[in-house]
mmCIF file of C-alpha atoms and ligand atoms in Angstrom:
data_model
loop_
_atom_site.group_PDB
_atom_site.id
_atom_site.type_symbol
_atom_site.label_atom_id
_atom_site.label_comp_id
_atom_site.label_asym_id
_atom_site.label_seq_id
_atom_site.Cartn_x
_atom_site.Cartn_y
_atom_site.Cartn_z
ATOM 1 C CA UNK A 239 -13.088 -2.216 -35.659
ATOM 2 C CA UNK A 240 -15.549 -3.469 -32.909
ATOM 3 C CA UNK A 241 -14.893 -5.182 -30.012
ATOM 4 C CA UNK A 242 -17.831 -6.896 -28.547
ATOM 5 C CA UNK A 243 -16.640 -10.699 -27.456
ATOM 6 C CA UNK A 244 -14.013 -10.878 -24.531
ATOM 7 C CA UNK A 245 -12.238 -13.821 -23.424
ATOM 8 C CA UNK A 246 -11.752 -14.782 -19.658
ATOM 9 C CA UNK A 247 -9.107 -17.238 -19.472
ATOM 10 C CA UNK A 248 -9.735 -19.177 -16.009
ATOM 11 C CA UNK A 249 -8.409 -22.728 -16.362
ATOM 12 C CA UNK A 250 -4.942 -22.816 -14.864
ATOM 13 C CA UNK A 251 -4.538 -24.627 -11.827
ATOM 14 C CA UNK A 252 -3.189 -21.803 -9.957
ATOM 15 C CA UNK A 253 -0.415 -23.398 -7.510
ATOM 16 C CA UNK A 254 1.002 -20.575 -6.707
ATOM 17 C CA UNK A 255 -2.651 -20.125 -4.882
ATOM 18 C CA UNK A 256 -2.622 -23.546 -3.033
ATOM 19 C CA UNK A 257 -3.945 -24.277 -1.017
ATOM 20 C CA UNK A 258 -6.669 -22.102 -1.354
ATOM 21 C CA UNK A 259 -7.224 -22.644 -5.241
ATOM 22 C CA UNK A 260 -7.462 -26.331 -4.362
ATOM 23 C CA UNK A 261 -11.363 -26.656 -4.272
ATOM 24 C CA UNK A 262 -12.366 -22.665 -5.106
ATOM 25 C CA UNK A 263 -10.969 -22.142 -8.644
ATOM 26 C CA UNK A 264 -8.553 -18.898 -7.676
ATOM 27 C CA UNK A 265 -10.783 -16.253 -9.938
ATOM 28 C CA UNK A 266 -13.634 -16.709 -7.092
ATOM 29 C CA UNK A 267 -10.885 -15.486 -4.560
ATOM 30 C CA UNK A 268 -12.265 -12.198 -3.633
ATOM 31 C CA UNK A 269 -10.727 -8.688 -3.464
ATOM 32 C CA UNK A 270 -11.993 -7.859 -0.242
ATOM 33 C CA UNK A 271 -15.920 -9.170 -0.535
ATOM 34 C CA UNK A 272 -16.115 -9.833 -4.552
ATOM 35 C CA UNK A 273 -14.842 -12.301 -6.280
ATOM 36 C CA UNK A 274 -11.788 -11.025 -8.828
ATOM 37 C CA UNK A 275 -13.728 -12.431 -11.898
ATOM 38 C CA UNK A 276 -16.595 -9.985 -11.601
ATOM 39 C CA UNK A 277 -14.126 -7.638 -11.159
ATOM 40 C CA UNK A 278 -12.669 -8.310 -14.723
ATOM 41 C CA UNK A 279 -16.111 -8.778 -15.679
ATOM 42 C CA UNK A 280 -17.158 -5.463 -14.434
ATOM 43 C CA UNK A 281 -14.106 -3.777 -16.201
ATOM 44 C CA UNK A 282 -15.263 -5.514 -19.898
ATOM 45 C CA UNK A 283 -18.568 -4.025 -19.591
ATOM 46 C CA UNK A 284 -17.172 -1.155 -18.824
ATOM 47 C CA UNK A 285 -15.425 -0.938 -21.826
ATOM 48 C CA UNK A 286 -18.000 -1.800 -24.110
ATOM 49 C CA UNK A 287 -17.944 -5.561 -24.253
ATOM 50 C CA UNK A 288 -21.429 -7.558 -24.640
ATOM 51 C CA UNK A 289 -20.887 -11.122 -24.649
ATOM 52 C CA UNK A 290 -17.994 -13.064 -22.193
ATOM 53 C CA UNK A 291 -16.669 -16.349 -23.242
ATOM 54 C CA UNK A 292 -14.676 -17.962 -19.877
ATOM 55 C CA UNK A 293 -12.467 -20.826 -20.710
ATOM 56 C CA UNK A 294 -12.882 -23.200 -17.662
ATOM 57 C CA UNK A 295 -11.697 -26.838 -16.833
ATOM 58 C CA UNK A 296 -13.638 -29.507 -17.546
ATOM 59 C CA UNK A 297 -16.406 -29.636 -14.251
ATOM 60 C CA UNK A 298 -14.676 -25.694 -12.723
ATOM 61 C CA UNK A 299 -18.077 -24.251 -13.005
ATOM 62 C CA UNK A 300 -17.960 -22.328 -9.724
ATOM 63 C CA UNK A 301 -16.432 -19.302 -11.855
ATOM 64 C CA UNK A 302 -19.859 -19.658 -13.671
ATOM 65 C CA UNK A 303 -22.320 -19.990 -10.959
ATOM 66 C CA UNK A 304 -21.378 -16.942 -9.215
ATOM 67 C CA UNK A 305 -22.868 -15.308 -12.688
ATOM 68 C CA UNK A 306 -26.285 -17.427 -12.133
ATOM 69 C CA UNK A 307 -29.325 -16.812 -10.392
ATOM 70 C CA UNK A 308 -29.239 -18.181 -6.524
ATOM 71 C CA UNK A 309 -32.918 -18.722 -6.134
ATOM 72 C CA UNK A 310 -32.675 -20.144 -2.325
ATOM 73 C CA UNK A 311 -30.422 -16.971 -0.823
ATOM 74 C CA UNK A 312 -32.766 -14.689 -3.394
ATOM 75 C CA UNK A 313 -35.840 -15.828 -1.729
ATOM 76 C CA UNK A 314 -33.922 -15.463 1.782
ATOM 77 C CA UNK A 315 -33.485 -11.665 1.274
ATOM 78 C CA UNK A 316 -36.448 -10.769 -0.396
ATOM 79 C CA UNK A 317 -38.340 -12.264 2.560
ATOM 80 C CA UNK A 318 -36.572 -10.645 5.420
ATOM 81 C CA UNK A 319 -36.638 -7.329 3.143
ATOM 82 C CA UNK A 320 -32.820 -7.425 2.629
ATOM 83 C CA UNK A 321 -33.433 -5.466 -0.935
ATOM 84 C CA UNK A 322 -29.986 -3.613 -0.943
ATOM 85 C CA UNK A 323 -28.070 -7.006 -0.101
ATOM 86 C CA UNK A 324 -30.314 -8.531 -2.947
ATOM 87 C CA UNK A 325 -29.388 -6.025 -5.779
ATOM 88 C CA UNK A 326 -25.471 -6.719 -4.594
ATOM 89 C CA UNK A 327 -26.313 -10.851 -4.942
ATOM 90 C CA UNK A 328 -28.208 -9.920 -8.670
ATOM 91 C CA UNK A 329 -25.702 -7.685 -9.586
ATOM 92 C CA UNK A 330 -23.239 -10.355 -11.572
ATOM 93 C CA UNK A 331 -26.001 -12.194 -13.252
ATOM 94 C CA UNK A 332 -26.819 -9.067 -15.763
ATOM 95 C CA UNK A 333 -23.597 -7.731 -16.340
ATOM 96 C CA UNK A 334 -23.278 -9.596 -19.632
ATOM 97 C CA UNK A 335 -24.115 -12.701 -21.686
ATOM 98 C CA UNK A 336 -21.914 -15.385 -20.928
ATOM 99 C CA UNK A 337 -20.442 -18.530 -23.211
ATOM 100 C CA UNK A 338 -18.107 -21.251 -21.597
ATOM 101 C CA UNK A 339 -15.551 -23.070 -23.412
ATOM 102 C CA UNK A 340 -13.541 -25.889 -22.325
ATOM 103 C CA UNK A 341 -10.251 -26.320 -21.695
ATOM 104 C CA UNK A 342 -9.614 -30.427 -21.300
ATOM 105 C CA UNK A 343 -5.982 -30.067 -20.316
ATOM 106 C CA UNK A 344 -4.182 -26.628 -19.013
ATOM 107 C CA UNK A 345 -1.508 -27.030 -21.871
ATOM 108 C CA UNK A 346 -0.771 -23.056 -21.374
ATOM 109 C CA UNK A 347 -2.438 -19.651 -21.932
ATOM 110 C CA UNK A 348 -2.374 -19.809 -25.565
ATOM 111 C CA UNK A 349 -3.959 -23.238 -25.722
ATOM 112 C CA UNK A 350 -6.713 -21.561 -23.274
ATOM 113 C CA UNK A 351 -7.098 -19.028 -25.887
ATOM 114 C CA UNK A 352 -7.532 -21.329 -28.742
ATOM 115 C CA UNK A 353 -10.384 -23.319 -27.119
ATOM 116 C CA UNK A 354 -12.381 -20.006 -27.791
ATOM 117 C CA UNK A 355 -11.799 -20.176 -31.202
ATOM 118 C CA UNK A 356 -15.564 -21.249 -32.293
ATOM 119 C CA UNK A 357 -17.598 -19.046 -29.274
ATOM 120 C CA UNK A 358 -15.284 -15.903 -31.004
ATOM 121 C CA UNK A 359 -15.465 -16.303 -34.333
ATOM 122 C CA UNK A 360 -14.217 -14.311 -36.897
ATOM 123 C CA UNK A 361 -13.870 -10.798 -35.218
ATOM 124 C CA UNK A 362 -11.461 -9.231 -33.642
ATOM 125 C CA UNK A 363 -11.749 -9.879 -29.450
ATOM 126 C CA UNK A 364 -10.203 -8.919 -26.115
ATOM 127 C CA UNK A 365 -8.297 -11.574 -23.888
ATOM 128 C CA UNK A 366 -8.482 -11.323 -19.790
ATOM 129 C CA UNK A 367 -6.316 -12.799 -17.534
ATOM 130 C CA UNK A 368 -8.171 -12.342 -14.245
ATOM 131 C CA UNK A 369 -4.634 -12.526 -11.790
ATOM 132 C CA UNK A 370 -4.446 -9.396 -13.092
ATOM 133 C CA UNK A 371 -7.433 -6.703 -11.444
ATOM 134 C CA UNK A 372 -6.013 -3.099 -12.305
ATOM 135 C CA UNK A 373 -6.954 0.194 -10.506
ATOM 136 C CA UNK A 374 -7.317 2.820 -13.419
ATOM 137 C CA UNK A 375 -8.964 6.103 -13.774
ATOM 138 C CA UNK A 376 -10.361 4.534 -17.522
ATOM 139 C CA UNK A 377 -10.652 0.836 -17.687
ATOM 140 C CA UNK A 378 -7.732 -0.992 -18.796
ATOM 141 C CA UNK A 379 -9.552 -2.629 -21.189
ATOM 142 C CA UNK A 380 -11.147 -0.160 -22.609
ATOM 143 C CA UNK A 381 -7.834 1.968 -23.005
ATOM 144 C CA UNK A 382 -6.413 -0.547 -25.169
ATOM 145 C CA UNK A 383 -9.936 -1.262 -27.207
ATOM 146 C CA UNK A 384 -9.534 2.947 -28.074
ATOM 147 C CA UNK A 385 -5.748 2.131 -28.906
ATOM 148 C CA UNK A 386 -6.865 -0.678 -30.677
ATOM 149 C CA UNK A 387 -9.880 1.006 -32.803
ATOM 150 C CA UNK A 388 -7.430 3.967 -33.701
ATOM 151 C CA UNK A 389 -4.623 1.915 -35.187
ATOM 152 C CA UNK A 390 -6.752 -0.873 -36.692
ATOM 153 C CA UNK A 391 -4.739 -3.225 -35.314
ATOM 154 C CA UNK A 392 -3.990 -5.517 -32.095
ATOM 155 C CA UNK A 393 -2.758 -4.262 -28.937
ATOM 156 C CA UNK A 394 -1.604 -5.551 -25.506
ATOM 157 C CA UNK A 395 -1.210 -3.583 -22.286
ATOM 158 C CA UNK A 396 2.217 -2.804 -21.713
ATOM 159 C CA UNK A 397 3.927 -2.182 -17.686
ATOM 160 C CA UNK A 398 7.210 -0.959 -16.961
ATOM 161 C CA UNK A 399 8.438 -3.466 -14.201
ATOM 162 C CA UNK A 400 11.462 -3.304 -11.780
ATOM 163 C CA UNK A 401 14.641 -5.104 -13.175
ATOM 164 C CA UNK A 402 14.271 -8.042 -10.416
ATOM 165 C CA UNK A 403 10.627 -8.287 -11.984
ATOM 166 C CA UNK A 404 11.782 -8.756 -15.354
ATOM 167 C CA UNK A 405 11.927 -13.073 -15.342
ATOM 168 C CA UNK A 406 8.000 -13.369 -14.741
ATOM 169 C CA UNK A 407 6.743 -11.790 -17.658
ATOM 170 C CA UNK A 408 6.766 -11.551 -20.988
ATOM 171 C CA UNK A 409 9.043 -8.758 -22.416
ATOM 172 C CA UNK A 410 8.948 -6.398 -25.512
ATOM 173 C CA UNK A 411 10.884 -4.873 -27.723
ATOM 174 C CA UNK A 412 9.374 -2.183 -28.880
ATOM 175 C CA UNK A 413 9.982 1.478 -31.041
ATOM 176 C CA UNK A 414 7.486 4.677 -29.803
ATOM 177 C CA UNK A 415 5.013 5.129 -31.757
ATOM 178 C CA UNK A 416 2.816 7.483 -29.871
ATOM 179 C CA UNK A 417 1.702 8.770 -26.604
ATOM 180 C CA UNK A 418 1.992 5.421 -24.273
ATOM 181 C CA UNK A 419 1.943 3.439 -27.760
ATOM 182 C CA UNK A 420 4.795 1.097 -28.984
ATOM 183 C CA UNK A 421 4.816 -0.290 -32.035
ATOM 184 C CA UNK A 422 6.320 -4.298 -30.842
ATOM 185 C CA UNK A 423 9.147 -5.792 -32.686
ATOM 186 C CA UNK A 424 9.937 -8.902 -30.776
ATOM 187 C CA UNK A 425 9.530 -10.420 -27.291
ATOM 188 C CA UNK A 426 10.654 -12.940 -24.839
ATOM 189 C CA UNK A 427 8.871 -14.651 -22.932
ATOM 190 C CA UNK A 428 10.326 -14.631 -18.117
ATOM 191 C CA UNK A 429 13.942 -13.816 -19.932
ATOM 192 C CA UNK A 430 17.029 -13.174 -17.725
ATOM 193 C CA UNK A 431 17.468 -9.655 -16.689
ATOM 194 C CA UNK A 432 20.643 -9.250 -18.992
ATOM 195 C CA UNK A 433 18.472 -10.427 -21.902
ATOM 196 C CA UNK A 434 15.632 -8.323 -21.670
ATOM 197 C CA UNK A 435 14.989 -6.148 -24.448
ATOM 198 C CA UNK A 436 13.151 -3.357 -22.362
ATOM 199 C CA UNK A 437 11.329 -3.395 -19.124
ATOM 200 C CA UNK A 438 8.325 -3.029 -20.501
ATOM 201 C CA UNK A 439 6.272 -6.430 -19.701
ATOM 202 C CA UNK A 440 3.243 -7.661 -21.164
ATOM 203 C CA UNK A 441 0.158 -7.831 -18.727
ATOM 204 C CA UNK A 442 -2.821 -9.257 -18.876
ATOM 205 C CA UNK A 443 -5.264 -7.870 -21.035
ATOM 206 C CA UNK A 444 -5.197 -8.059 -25.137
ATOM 207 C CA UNK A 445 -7.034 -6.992 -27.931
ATOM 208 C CA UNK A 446 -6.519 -9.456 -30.821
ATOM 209 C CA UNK A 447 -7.698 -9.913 -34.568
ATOM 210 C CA UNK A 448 -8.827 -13.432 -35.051
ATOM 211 C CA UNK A 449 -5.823 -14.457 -37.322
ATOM 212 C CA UNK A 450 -4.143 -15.105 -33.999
ATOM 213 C CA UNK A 451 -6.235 -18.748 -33.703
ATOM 214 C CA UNK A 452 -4.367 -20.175 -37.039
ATOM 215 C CA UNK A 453 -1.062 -19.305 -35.442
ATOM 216 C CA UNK A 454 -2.058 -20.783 -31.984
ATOM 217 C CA UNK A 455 -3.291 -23.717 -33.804
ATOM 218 C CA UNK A 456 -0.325 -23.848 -35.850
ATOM 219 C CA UNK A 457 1.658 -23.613 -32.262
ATOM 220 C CA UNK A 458 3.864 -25.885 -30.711
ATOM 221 C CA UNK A 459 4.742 -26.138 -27.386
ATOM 222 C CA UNK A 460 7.432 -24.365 -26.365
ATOM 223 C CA UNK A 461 8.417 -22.943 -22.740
ATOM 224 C CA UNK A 462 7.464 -25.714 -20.288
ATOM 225 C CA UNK A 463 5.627 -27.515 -22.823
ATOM 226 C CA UNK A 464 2.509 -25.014 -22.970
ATOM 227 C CA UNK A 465 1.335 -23.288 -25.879
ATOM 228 C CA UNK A 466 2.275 -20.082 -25.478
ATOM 229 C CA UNK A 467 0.417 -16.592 -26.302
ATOM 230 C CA UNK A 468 3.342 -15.249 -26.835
ATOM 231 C CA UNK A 469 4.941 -17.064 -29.092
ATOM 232 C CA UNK A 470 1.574 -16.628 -31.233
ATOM 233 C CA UNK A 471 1.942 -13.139 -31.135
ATOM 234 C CA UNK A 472 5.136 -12.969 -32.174
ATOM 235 C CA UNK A 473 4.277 -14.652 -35.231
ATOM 236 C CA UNK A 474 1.108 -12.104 -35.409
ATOM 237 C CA UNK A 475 3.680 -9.442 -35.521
ATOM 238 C CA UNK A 476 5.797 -10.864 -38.415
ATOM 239 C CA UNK A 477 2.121 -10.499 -40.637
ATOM 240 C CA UNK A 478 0.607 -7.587 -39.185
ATOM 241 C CA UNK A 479 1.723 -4.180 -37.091
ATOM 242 C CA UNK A 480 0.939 -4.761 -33.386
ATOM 243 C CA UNK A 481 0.965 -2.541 -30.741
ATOM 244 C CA UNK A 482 1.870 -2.006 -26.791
ATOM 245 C CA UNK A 483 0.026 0.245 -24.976
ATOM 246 C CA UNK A 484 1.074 1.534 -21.489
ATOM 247 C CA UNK A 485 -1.963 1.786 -20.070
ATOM 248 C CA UNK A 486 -2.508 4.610 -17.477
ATOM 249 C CA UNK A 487 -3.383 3.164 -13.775
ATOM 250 C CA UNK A 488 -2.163 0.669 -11.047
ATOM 251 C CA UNK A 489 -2.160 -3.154 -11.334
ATOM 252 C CA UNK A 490 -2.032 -6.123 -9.094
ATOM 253 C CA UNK A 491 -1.403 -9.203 -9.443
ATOM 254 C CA UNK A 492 -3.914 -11.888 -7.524
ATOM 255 C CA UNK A 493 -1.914 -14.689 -8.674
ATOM 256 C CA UNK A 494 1.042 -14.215 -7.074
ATOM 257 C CA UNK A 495 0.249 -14.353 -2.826
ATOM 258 C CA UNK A 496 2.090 -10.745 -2.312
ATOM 259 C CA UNK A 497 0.447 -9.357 -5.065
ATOM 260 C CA UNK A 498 -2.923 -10.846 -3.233
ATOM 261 C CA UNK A 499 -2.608 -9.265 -0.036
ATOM 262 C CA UNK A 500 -1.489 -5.867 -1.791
ATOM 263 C CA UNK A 501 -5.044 -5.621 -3.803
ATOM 264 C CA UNK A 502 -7.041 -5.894 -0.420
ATOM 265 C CA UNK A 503 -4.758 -2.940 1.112
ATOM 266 C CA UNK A 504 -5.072 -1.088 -2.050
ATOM 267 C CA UNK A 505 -8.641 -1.312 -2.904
ATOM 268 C CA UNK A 506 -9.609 -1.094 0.945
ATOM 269 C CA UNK A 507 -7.894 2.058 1.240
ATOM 270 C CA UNK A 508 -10.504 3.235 -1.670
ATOM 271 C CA UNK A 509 -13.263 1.903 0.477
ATOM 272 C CA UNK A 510 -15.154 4.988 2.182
ATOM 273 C CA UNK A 511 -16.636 2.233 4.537
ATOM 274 C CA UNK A 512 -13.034 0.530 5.005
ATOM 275 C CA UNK A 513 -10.764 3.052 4.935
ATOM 276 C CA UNK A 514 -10.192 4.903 7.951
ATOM 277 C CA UNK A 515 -10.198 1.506 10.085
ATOM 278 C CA UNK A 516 -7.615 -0.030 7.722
ATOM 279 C CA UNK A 517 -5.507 3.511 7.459
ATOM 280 C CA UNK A 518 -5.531 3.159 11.505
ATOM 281 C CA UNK A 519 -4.559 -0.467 11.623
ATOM 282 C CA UNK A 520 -1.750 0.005 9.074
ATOM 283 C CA UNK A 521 -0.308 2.812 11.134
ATOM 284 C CA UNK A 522 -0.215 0.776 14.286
ATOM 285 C CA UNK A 523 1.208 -1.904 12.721
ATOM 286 C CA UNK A 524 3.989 0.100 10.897
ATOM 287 C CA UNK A 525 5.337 2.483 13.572
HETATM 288 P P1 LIG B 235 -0.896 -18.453 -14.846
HETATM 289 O O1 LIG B 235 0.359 -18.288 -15.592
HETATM 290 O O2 LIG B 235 -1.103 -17.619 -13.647
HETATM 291 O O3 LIG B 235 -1.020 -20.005 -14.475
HETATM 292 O O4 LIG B 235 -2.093 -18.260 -15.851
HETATM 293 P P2 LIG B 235 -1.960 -20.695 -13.416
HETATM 294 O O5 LIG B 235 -1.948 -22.152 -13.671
HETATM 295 O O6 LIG B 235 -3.312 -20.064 -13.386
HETATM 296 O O7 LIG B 235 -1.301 -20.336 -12.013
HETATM 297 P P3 LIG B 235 0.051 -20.845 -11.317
HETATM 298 O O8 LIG B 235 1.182 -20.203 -12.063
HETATM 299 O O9 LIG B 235 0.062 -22.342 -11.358
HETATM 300 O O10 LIG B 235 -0.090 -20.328 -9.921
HETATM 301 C C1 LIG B 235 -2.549 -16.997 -16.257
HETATM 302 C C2 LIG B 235 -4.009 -17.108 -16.630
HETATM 303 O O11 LIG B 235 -4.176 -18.045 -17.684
HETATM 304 C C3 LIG B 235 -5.079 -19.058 -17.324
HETATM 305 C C4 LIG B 235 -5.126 -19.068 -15.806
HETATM 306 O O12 LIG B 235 -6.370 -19.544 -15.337
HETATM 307 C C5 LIG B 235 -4.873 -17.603 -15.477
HETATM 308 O O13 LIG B 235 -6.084 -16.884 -15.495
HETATM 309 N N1 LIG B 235 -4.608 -20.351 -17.872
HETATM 310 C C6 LIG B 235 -3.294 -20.681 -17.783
HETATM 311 C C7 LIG B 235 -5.505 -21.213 -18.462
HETATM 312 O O14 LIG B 235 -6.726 -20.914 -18.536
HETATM 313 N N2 LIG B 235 -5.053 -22.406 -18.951
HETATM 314 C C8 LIG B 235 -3.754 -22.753 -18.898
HETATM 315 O O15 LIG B 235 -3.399 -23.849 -19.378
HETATM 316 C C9 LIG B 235 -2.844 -21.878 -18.288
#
């Protein structure tokens, strides 16, 4: 198995951003000075993947541009001799080959997913939901893709979450089957605590076989009246073993406005150049 296509969903209309998500589509929000889809973007080339397909609404192409040459502010820095600035602006535009695909109507993740369908093909691919930036010693991704290649089979990253956590996600049920791998029987998708088969919640990054487009096609709409991923991979898991992976590292979740401010403390903290002024300002603030 080979994973070289990964899909960036980025179509949603993010309210729980608003109002910032209003004009800037919420994957250009940064983490700290760069935008959280180059982030993701980073991470898939990372872990081996050579073409991106992002799944944007109809006329969203901001997520897009910031991939593209920008020929004015290029010429600006070469000119004034700005060269390290320069190879920061050039960085995004050859990190990988990029493909968009529509999404007319945000009808849910899974329909998201599905509008890939013809950019994919008919090889097994990774899914990214860019909310979700994670801090790991390995890429996510690319933990899963070696889970993944192993087993021959699909795989999803698996978190443990708090009890109070357990009605935003999607949760497994799932038997060991070995070292941070689960072998998934069932799942639910925001259940109530007392219904939760584990704590173990799915996050955002998959690696999927492409039989999972015929069963999103085949999908109809259930929670809220989207199309949901998970219900897809529920039936995936009725034809074929799939697999949960608790993937080693710390994750945040950009979506969510808490989980927004967290990533900037978190990744500043990592930031040589950041650090010791934010370490300082926390303290005063705190005692
Ligand atoms: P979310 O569940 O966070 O939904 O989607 P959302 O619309 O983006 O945000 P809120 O809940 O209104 O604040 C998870 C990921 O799936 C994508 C989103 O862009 C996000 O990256 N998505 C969701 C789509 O591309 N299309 C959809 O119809 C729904």
């Amino acid at each position: 198995m080979k994973i070289r296509k990964a899909v960036i969903v980025a179509a949603g209309l993010g309210t729980r951003m608003l109002p910032a998500s209003k004009v800037i589509p919420k994957e250009i929000l940064p983490v700290i000075d760069t935008p959280a889809i180059q982030l993701v973007v980073e991470e898939a080339v990372a872990s081996g993947i050579e073409e991106i397909i992002v799944v944007v609404a109809p006329g969203r192409t901001k997520v897009i541009e910031h991939f593209q040459p920008a020929e004015e502010l290029e010429r600006h820095l070469e000119e004034r001799g700005k060269h390290d600035i320069l190879e920061i602006v050039r960085r995004p535009n050859k990190l990988a080959r990029f493909t968009i695909a529509e999404q007319a109507k945000p009808l849910g993740l899974g329909h998201a997913v599905l509008q890939a369908r013809d950019a994919v093909g008919d090889e097994p691919f990774a899914v990214m939901l860019p909310d979700d930036i994670f801090d790991c010693p390995r890429p996510c991704l690319g933990q899963l893709i070696e889970a993944a290649v192993a087993r021959e089979a699909p795989v999803v990253a698996l978190l443990r979450v708090a009890h109070s956590e357990i009605p935003k996600y999607g949760i497994v049920a799932a038997k060991t089957a070995g070292e941070r791998l689960f072998e998934l029987t069932g799942m639910v998708e925001k259940p109530r605590v007392e219904e939760a088969p584990s704590d173990l919640a799915i996050m955002g990054r998959y690696v999927l076989t492409p039989d999972i487009f015929e069963l999103l096609a085949e999908g109809k709409p259930g929670k809220g009246g989207e199309i949901q991923l998970t219900d897809a991979l529920m039936a995936l898991a009725a034809r074929r073993k799939l697999y949960g992976y608790e993937f080693e590292g710390i994750r945040y979740d950009l979506g969510d406005r808490a989980g927004f401010i967290a990533a900037q403390v978190g990744f500043g903290l990592k930031r040589p150049d950041l650090a010791p002024r934010l370490r300082e300002y926390l303290k005063s603030i705190v005692s």
